[in-house]
Coordinates of C-alpha atoms and ligand atoms in Angstrom, one line a residue:
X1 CA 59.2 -27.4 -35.2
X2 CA 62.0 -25.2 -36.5
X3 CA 59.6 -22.6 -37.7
X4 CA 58.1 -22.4 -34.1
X5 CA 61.8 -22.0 -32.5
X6 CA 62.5 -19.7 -35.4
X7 CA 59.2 -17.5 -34.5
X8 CA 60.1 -17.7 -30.4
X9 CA 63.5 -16.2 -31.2
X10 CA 61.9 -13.6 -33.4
X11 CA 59.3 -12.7 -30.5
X12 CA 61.7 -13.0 -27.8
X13 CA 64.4 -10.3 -29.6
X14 CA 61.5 -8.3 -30.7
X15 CA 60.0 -7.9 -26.6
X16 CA 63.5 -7.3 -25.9
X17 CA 63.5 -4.5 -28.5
X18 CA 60.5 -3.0 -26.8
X19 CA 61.5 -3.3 -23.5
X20 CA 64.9 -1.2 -24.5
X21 CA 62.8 1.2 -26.2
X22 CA 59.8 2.1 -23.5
X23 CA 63.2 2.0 -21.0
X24 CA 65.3 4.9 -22.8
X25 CA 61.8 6.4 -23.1
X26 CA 60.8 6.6 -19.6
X27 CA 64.4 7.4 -19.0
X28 CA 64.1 10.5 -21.9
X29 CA 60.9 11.6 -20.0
X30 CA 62.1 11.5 -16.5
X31 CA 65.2 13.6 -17.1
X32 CA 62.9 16.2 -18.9
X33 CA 60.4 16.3 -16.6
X34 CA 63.5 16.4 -14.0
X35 CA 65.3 19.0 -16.3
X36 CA 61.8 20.9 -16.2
X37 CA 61.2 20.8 -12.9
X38 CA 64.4 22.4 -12.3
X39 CA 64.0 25.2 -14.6
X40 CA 60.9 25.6 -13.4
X41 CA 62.3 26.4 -9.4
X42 CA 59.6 25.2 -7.9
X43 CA 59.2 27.1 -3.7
X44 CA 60.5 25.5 -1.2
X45 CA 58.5 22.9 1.3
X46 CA 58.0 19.1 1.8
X47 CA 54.8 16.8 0.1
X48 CA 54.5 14.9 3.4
X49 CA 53.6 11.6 3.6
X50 CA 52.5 9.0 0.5
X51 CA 48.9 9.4 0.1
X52 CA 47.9 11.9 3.0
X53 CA 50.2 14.9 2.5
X54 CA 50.3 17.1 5.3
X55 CA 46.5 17.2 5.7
X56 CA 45.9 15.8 9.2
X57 CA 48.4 18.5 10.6
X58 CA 46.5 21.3 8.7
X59 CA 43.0 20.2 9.8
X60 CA 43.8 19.8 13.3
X61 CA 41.6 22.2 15.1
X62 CA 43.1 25.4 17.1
X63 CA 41.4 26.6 19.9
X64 CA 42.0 30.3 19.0
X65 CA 42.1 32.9 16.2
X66 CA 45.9 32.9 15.7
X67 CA 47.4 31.5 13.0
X68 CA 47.1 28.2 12.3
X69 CA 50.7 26.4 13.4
X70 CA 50.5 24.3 10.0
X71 CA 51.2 27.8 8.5
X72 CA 53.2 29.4 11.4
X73 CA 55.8 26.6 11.1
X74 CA 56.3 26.9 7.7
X75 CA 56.0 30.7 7.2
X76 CA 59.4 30.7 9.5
X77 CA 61.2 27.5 7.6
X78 CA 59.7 28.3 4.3
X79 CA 58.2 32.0 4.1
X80 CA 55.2 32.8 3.0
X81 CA 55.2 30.9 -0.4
X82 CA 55.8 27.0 -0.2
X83 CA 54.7 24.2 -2.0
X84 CA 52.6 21.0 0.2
X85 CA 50.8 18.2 -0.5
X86 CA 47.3 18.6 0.7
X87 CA 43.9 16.3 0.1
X88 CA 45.9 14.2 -2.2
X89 CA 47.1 17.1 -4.5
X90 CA 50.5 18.8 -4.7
X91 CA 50.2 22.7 -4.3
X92 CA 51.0 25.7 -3.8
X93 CA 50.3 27.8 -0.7
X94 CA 50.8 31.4 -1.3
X95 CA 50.1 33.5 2.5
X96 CA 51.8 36.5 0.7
X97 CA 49.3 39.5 -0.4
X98 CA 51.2 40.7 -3.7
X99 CA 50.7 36.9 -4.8
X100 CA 47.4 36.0 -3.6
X101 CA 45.8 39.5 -5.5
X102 CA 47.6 38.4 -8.8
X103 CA 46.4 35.1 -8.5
X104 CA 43.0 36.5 -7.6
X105 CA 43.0 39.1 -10.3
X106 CA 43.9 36.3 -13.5
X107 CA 40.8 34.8 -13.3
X108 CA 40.1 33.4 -16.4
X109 CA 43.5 34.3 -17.4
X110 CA 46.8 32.9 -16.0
X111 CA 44.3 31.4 -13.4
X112 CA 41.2 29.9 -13.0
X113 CA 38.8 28.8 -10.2
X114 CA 39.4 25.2 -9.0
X115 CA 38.2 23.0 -6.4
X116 CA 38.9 20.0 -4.8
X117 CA 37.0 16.7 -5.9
X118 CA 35.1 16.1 -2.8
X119 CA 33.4 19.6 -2.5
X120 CA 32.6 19.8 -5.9
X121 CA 31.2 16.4 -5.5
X122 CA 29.2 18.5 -2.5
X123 CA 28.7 21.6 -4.1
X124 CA 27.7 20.5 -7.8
X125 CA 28.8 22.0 -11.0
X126 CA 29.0 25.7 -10.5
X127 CA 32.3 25.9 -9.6
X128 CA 33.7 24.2 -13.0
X129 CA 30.9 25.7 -15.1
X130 CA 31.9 29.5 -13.9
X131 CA 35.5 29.3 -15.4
X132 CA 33.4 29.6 -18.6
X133 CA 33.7 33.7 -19.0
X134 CA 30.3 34.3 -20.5
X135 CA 28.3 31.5 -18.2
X136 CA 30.0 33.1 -15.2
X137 CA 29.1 36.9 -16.5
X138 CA 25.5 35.3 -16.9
X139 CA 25.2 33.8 -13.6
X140 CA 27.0 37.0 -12.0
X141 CA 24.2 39.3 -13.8
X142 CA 21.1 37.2 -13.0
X143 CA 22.2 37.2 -9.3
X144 CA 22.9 40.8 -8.8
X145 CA 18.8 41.0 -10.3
X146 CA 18.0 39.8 -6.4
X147 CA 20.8 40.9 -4.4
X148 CA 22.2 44.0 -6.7
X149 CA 22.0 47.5 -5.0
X150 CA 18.7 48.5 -6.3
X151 CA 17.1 45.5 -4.5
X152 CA 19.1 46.1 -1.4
X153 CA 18.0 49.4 -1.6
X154 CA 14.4 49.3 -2.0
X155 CA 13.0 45.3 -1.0
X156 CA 15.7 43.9 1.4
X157 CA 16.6 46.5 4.3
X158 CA 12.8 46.4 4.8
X159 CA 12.7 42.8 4.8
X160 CA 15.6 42.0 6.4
X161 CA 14.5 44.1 9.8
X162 CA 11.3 42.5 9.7
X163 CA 12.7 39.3 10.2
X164 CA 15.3 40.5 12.8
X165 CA 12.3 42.5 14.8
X166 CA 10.0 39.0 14.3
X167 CA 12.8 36.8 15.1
X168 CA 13.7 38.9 18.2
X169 CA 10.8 39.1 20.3
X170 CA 10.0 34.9 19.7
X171 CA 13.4 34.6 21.2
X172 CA 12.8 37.1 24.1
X173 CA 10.9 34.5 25.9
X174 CA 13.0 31.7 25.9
X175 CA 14.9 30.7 28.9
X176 CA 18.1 30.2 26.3
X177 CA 19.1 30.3 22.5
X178 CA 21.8 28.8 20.1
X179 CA 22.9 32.3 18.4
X180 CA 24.3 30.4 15.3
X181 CA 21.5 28.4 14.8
X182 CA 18.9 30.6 15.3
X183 CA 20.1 33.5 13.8
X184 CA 20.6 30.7 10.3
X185 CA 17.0 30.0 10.4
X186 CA 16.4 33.3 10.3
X187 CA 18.5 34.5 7.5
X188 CA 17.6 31.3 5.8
X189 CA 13.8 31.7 6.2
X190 CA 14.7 35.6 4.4
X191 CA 17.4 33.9 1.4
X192 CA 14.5 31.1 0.8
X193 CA 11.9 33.9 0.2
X194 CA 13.8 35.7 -1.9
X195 CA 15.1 32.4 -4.2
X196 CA 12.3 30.7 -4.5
X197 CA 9.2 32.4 -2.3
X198 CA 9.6 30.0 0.4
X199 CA 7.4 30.4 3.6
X200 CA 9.8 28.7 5.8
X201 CA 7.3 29.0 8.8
X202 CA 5.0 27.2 7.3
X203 CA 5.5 25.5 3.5
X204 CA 6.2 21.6 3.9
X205 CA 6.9 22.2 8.2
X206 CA 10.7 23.4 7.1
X207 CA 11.4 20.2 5.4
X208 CA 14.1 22.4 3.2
X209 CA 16.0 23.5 6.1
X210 CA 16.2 20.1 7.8
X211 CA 17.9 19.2 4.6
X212 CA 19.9 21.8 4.4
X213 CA 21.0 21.2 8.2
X214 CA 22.0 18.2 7.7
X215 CA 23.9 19.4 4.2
X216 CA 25.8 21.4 6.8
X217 CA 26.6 19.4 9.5
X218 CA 28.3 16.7 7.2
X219 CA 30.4 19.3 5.6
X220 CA 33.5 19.3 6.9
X221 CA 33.2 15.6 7.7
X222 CA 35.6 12.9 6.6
X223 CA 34.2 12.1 3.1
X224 CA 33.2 8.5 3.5
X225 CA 29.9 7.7 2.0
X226 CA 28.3 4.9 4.1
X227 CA 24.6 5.1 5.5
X228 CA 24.7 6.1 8.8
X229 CA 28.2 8.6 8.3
X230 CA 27.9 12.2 8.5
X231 CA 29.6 12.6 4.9
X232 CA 26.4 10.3 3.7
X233 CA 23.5 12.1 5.5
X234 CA 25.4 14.9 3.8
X235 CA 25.1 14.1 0.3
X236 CA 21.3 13.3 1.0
X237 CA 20.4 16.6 2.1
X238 CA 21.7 17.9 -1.2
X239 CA 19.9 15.2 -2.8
X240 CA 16.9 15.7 -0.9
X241 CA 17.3 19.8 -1.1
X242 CA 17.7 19.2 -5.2
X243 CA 14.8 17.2 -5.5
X244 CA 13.0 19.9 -3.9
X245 CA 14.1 22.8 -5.6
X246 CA 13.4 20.5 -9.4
X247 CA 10.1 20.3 -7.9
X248 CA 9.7 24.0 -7.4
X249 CA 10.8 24.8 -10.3
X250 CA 8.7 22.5 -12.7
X251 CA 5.4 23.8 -10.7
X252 CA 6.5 27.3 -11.6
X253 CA 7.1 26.3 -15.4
X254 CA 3.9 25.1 -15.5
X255 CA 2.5 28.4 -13.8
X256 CA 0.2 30.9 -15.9
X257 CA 0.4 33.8 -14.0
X258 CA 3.2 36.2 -13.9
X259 CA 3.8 37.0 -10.5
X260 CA 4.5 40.4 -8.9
X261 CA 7.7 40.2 -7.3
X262 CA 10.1 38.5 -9.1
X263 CA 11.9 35.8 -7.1
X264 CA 15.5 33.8 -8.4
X265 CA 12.8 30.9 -9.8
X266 CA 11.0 33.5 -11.9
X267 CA 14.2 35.2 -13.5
X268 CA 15.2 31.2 -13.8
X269 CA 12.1 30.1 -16.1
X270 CA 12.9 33.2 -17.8
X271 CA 16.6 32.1 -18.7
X272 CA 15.1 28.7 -19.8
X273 CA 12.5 29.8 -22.1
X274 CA 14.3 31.0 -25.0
X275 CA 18.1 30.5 -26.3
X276 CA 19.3 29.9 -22.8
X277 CA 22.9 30.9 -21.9
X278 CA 22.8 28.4 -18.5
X279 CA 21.1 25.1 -18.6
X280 CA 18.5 23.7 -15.9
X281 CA 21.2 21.7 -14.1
X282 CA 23.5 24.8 -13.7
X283 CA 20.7 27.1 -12.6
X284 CA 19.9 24.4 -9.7
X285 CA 23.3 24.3 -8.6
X286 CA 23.4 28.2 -8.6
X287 CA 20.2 28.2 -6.4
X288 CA 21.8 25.4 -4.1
X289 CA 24.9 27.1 -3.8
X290 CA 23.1 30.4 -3.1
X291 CA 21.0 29.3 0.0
X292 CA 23.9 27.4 1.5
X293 CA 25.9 30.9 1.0
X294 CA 23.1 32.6 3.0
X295 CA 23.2 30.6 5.9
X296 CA 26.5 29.1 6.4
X297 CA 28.1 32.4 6.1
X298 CA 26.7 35.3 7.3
X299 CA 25.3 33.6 10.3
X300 CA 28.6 32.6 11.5
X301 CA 29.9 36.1 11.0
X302 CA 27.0 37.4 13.2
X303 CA 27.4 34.9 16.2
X304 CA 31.3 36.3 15.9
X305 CA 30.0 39.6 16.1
X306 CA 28.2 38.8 19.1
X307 CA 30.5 37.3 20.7
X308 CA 33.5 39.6 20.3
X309 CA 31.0 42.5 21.2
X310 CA 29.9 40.4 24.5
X311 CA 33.8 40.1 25.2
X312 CA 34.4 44.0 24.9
X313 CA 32.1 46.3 27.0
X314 CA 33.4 49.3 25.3
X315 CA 32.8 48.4 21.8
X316 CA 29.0 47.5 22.6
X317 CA 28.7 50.4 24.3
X318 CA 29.7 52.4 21.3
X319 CA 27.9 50.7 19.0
X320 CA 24.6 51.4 21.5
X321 CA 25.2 54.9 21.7
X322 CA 25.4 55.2 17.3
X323 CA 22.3 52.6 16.9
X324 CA 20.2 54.4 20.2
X325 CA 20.7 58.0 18.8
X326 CA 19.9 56.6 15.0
X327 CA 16.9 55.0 16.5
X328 CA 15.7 58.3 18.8
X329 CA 16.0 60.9 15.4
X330 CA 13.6 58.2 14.3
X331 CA 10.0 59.5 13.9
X332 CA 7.4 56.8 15.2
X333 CA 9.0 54.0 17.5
X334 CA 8.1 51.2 15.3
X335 CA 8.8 53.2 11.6
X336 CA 11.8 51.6 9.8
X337 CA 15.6 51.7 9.3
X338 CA 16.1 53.8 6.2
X339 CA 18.8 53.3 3.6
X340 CA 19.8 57.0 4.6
X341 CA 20.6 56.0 8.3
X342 CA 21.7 52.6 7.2
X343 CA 24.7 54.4 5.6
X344 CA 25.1 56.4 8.5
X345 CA 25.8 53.7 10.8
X346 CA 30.1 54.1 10.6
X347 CA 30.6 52.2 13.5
X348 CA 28.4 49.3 13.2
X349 CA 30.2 48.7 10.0
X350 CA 33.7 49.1 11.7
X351 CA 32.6 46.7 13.7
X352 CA 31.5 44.5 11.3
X353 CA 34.5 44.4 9.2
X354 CA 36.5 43.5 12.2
X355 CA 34.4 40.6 12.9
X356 CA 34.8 39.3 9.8
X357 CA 38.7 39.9 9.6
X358 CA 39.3 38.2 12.6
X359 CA 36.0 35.1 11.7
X360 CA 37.9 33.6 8.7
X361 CA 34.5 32.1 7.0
X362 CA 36.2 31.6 3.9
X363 CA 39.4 29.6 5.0
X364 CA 40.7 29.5 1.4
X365 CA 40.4 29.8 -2.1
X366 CA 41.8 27.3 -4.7
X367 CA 43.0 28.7 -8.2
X368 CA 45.1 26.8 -11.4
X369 CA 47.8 27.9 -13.3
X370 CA 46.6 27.8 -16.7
X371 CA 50.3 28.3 -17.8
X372 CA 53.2 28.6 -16.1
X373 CA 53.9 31.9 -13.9
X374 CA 56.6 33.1 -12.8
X375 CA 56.4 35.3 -9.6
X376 CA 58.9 36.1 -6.5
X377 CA 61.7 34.1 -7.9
X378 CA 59.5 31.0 -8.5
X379 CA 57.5 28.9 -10.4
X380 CA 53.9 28.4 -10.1
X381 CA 53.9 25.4 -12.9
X382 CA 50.7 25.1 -15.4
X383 CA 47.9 22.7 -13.8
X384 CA 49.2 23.2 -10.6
X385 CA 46.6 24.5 -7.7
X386 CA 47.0 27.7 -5.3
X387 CA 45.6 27.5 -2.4
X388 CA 45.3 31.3 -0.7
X389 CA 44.7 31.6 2.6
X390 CA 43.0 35.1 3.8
X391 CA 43.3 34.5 7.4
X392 CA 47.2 34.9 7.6
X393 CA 46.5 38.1 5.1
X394 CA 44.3 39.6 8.1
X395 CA 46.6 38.6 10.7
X396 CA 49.4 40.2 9.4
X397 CA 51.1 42.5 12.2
X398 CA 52.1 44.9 9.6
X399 CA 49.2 45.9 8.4
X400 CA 46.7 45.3 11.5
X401 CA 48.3 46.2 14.8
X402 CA 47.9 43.9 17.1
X403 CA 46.1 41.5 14.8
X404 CA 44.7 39.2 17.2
X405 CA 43.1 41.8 18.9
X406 CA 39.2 42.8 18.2
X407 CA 39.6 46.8 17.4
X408 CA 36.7 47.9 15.7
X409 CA 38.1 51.3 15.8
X410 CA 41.0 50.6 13.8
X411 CA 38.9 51.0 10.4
X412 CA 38.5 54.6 11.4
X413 CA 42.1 55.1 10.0
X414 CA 41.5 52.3 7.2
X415 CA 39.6 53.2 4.4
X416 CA 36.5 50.8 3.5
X417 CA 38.0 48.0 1.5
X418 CA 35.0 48.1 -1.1
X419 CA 35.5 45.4 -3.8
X420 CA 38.0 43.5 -1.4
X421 CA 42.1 44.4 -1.0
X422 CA 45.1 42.9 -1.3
X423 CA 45.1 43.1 2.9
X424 CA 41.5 42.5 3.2
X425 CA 40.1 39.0 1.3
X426 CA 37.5 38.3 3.4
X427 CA 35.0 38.4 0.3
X428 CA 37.5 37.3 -2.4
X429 CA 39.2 39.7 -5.0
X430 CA 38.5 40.3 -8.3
X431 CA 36.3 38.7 -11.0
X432 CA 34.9 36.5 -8.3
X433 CA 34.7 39.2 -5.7
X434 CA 31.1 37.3 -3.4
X435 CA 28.2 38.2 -4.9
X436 CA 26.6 38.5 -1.4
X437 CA 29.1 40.8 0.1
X438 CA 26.7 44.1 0.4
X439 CA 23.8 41.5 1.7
X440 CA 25.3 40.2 4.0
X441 CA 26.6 43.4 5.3
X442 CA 23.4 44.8 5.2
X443 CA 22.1 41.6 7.3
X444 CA 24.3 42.0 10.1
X445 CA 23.9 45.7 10.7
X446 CA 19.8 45.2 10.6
X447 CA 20.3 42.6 12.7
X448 CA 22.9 44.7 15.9
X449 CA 20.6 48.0 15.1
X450 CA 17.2 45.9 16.1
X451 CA 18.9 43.8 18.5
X452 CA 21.0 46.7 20.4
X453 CA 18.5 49.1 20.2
X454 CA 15.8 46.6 22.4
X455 CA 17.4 44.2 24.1
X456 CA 20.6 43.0 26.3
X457 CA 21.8 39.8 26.1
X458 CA 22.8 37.5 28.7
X459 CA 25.7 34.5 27.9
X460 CA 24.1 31.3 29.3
X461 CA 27.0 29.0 28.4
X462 CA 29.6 28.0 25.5
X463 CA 31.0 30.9 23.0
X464 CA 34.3 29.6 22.4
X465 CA 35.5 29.8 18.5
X466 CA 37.9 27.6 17.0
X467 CA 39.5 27.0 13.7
X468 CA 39.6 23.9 11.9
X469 CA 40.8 26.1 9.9
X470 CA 37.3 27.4 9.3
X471 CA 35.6 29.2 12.1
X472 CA 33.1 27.1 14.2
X473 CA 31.3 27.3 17.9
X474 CA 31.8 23.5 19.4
X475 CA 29.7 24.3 22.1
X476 CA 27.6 27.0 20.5
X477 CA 26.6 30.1 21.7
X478 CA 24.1 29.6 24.3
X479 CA 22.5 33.6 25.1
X480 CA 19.1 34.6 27.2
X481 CA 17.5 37.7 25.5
X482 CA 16.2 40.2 27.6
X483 CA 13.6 43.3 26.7
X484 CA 14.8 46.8 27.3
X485 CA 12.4 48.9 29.4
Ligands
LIG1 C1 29.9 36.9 5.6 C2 29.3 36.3 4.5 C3 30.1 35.9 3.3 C4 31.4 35.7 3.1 C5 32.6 35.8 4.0 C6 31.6 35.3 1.7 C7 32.8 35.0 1.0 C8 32.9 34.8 -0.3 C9 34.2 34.7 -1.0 C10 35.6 34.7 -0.3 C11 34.0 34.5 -2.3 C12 35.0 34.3 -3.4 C13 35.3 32.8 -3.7 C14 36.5 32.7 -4.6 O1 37.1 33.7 -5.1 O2 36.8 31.5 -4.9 C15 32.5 34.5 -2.5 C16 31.9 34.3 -3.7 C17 30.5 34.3 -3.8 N1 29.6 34.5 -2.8 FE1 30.0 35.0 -0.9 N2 30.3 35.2 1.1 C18 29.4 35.6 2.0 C19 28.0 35.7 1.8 C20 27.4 35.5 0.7 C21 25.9 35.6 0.5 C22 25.0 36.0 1.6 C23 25.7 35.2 -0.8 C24 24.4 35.1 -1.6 C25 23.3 35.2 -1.1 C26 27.0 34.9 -1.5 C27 27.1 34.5 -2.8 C28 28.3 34.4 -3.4 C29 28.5 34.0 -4.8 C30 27.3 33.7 -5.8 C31 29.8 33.9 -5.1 C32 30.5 33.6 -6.4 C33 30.9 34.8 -7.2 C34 31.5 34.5 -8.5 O3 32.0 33.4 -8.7 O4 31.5 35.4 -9.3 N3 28.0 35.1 -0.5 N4 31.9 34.7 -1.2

């Protein structure tokens, strides 16, 4: 009985000994991670509320291309480097250019590419595999093999008009068409042919692109995965689209003959036969990541275009008078754009790179600190995230006059911004500068030259743009196409 008291007190002092310990540790810990977070001089701003941040004030949608108050209100209390609390992660917000192309030019240095859990859940691995340096140099290298110069050059300006010239005059006869969604089928019905020699207007009845559709509209949805939300339906149609694309690519493993024209599958089987760099898994996600980048993006920067050019007379009418007297030095109605007079077309690309200033199709890019950084009087600490946000970058009154203003005529006296600017990061910066920059370029001017050049259009309803804080069409953009004579 006395040895049990006797081993009670023992216990009892020896918890209490603990207890005192973990306390001075936790209180040793706090101060230094208080002491460090004051050395560190974090920016100014405020984490919100427990759980939710500030999110619900930075999603909330705007109903025009201005800046987005959540960043208005703090560029005045804050300026243009503050810290938040946004999808359940502290961060940094940096709307300052000297910051955003540092951050943007450490890749794989002081920085790397980071995004949040629920898109990569979306998205798949790419985005963590590429902060390997050689894997993303691979990946980079096997891309450019489709949508490099050369192939631009010689495969997809002839492919591309020939989908805009086909696409065209099947639309001519409808009553009305969705601009964004038609003008994605097309360009996706193009992407899928070059990825994976996909007959969109026939193979399976479009099976992929109702996938895909459905990818899409659950995108931006509130990530709750229950049968019947948008988030789920989502997450299928990447299931579905994956499934599909492992299918695609076993049958053309198993394949004896070499075909012609090389496709993203074929250089794919290639990379898997022997000593592989990239695994199967990675070159899947590469492939899904690739068609969504075709269609999400450049059709929404078309349907812009369209829709600032419909909402200023004297910019369409310039850009008709360059396409019309490219088209009549043509010989033989029906021959072909050449690269020559693709290059040629000066203000068809002014206009083009002020449609995508003002479109904001990339909302933001997410970087870490792999260390910490110190940079305008603060601290960016290691593991935090930067979020950079282009659209306040191409709003900035000092730079762009009148920024709010479509003024294709303002890149006369700006000189192209070729591998992306400090003031221009519609495409990224850097080591990560979009792969698909040139293409979809060359997309949208195919796409005004064959439209402008034969037809007028005719707004049948909707048009308006809004940010959330990407660019979107809540009501579409409802046009009747009408022949030239
Ligand atoms: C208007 C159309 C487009 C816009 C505005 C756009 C924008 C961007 C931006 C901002 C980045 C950099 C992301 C970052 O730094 O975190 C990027 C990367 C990328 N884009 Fe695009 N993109 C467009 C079209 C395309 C197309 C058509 C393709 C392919 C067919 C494509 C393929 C890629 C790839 C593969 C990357 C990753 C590059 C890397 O990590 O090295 N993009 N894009």
């Amino acid at each position: 009985m006395e040895t049990d008291l006797l081993l009670a007190v023992v216990m009892c002092v020896t918890a209490l000994i603990a207890a005192w310990w973990f306390h001075l540790l936790l209180k040793w810990s706090s101060g230094g991670h208080r002491r460090r977070r004051c050395e560190l001089t974090l920016p100014p701003g405020s984490m919100g509320l427990p759980l939710l941040g500030e999110s619900l004030e930075l999603f909330a949608r705007i109903p025009s291309l201005q800046v987005v108050p959540f960043f208005k209100r703090r560029l005045e209390r804050y300026g243009p480097v503050f810290k938040t609390n946004l999808i359940g992660k502290d961060m940094i917000v940096s709307l300052d250019p000297e910051l955003n192309s540092y951050v943007l030019k450490q890749d794989n240095r002081a920085f790397q590419i980071w995004y949040p859990e629920s898109l990569k859940r979306i998205l798949g691995a790419v985005l963590e595999v590429t902060s390997s340096e050689s894997l993303h140099k691979r990946m980079r290298t096997m891309v450019l093999r489709v949508f490099g110069p050369e192939n631009l050059r010689l495969v997809l300006l002839r492919d591309v008009q020939r989908a805009a010239r086909s696409n065209l005059s099947s639309w001519a006869d409808r009553p009305s068409i969705e601009l964004k969604e038609a003008v994605s089928s097309m360009i996706f019905s193009v992407t899928s042919k070059l990825l994976i020699n996909y007959d969109a207007s026939t193979s399976s009845a479009g099976e992929l692109w109702k996938h895909y559709d459905a990818f899409t509209n659950g995108l931006m949805s509130f990530p709750v995965n229950i049968p019947g939300t948008a988030f789920y339906k989502c997450l299928k149609g990447r299931k579905n689209i994956m499934e599909a694309l492992k299918h695609m690519l076993d049958e053309r493993k198993k394949a004896a003959e070499r075909r012609e024209t090389m496709d993203f599958l074929d250089l794919v089987v290639d990379e898997l036969k022997e000593k592989p760099v990239l695994d199967e898994d990675f070159c899947l996600d590469v492939l899904f990541g690739l068609l969504f980048a075709s269609i999400h993006t450049t059709s929404t920067a078309l349907t812009a275009a369209l829709k600032f050019l419909t909402d200023n007379p004297k910019a369409l009418q310039e850009l008709a008078e360059e396409n019309e007297h490219i088209s009549k030095g043509r010989v033989g109605a029906s021959s072909e754009i050449t690269w020559e007079e693709y290059k040629s077309m000066k203000f068809t690309s002014n206009v083009i790179h002020e449609s995508l200033r003002l479109a904001n199709i990339a909302p933001m890019l997410f970087r870490k600190a792999n260390q910490d950084v110190h940079m305008k009087g603060y601290t960016i600490p290691e593991g935090w995230t930067v979020m950079i946000c282009p659209l306040e970058t191409h709003l900035n009154p000092i730079t762009y006059t009148d920024p709010n203003i479509f003024n294709p005529w303002r890149w006369k006296d700006i000189s192209e911004p070729i591998g992306g600017s400090k003031d221009f990061l519609v495409f990224g910066l850097g080591l990560r500068y979009c792969l698909g920059a040139d293409f979809a370029k060359l997309q949208i001017a195919t796409f005004l030259h064959c439209l402008i050049t034969n037809y007028r259009w005719e707004v049948v309803s909707g048009g308006d743009m809004v940010l959330s804080p990407a660019l979107s069409f809540p009501n579409g953009f409802h046009v009747k196409l009408i022949k030239k004579t």
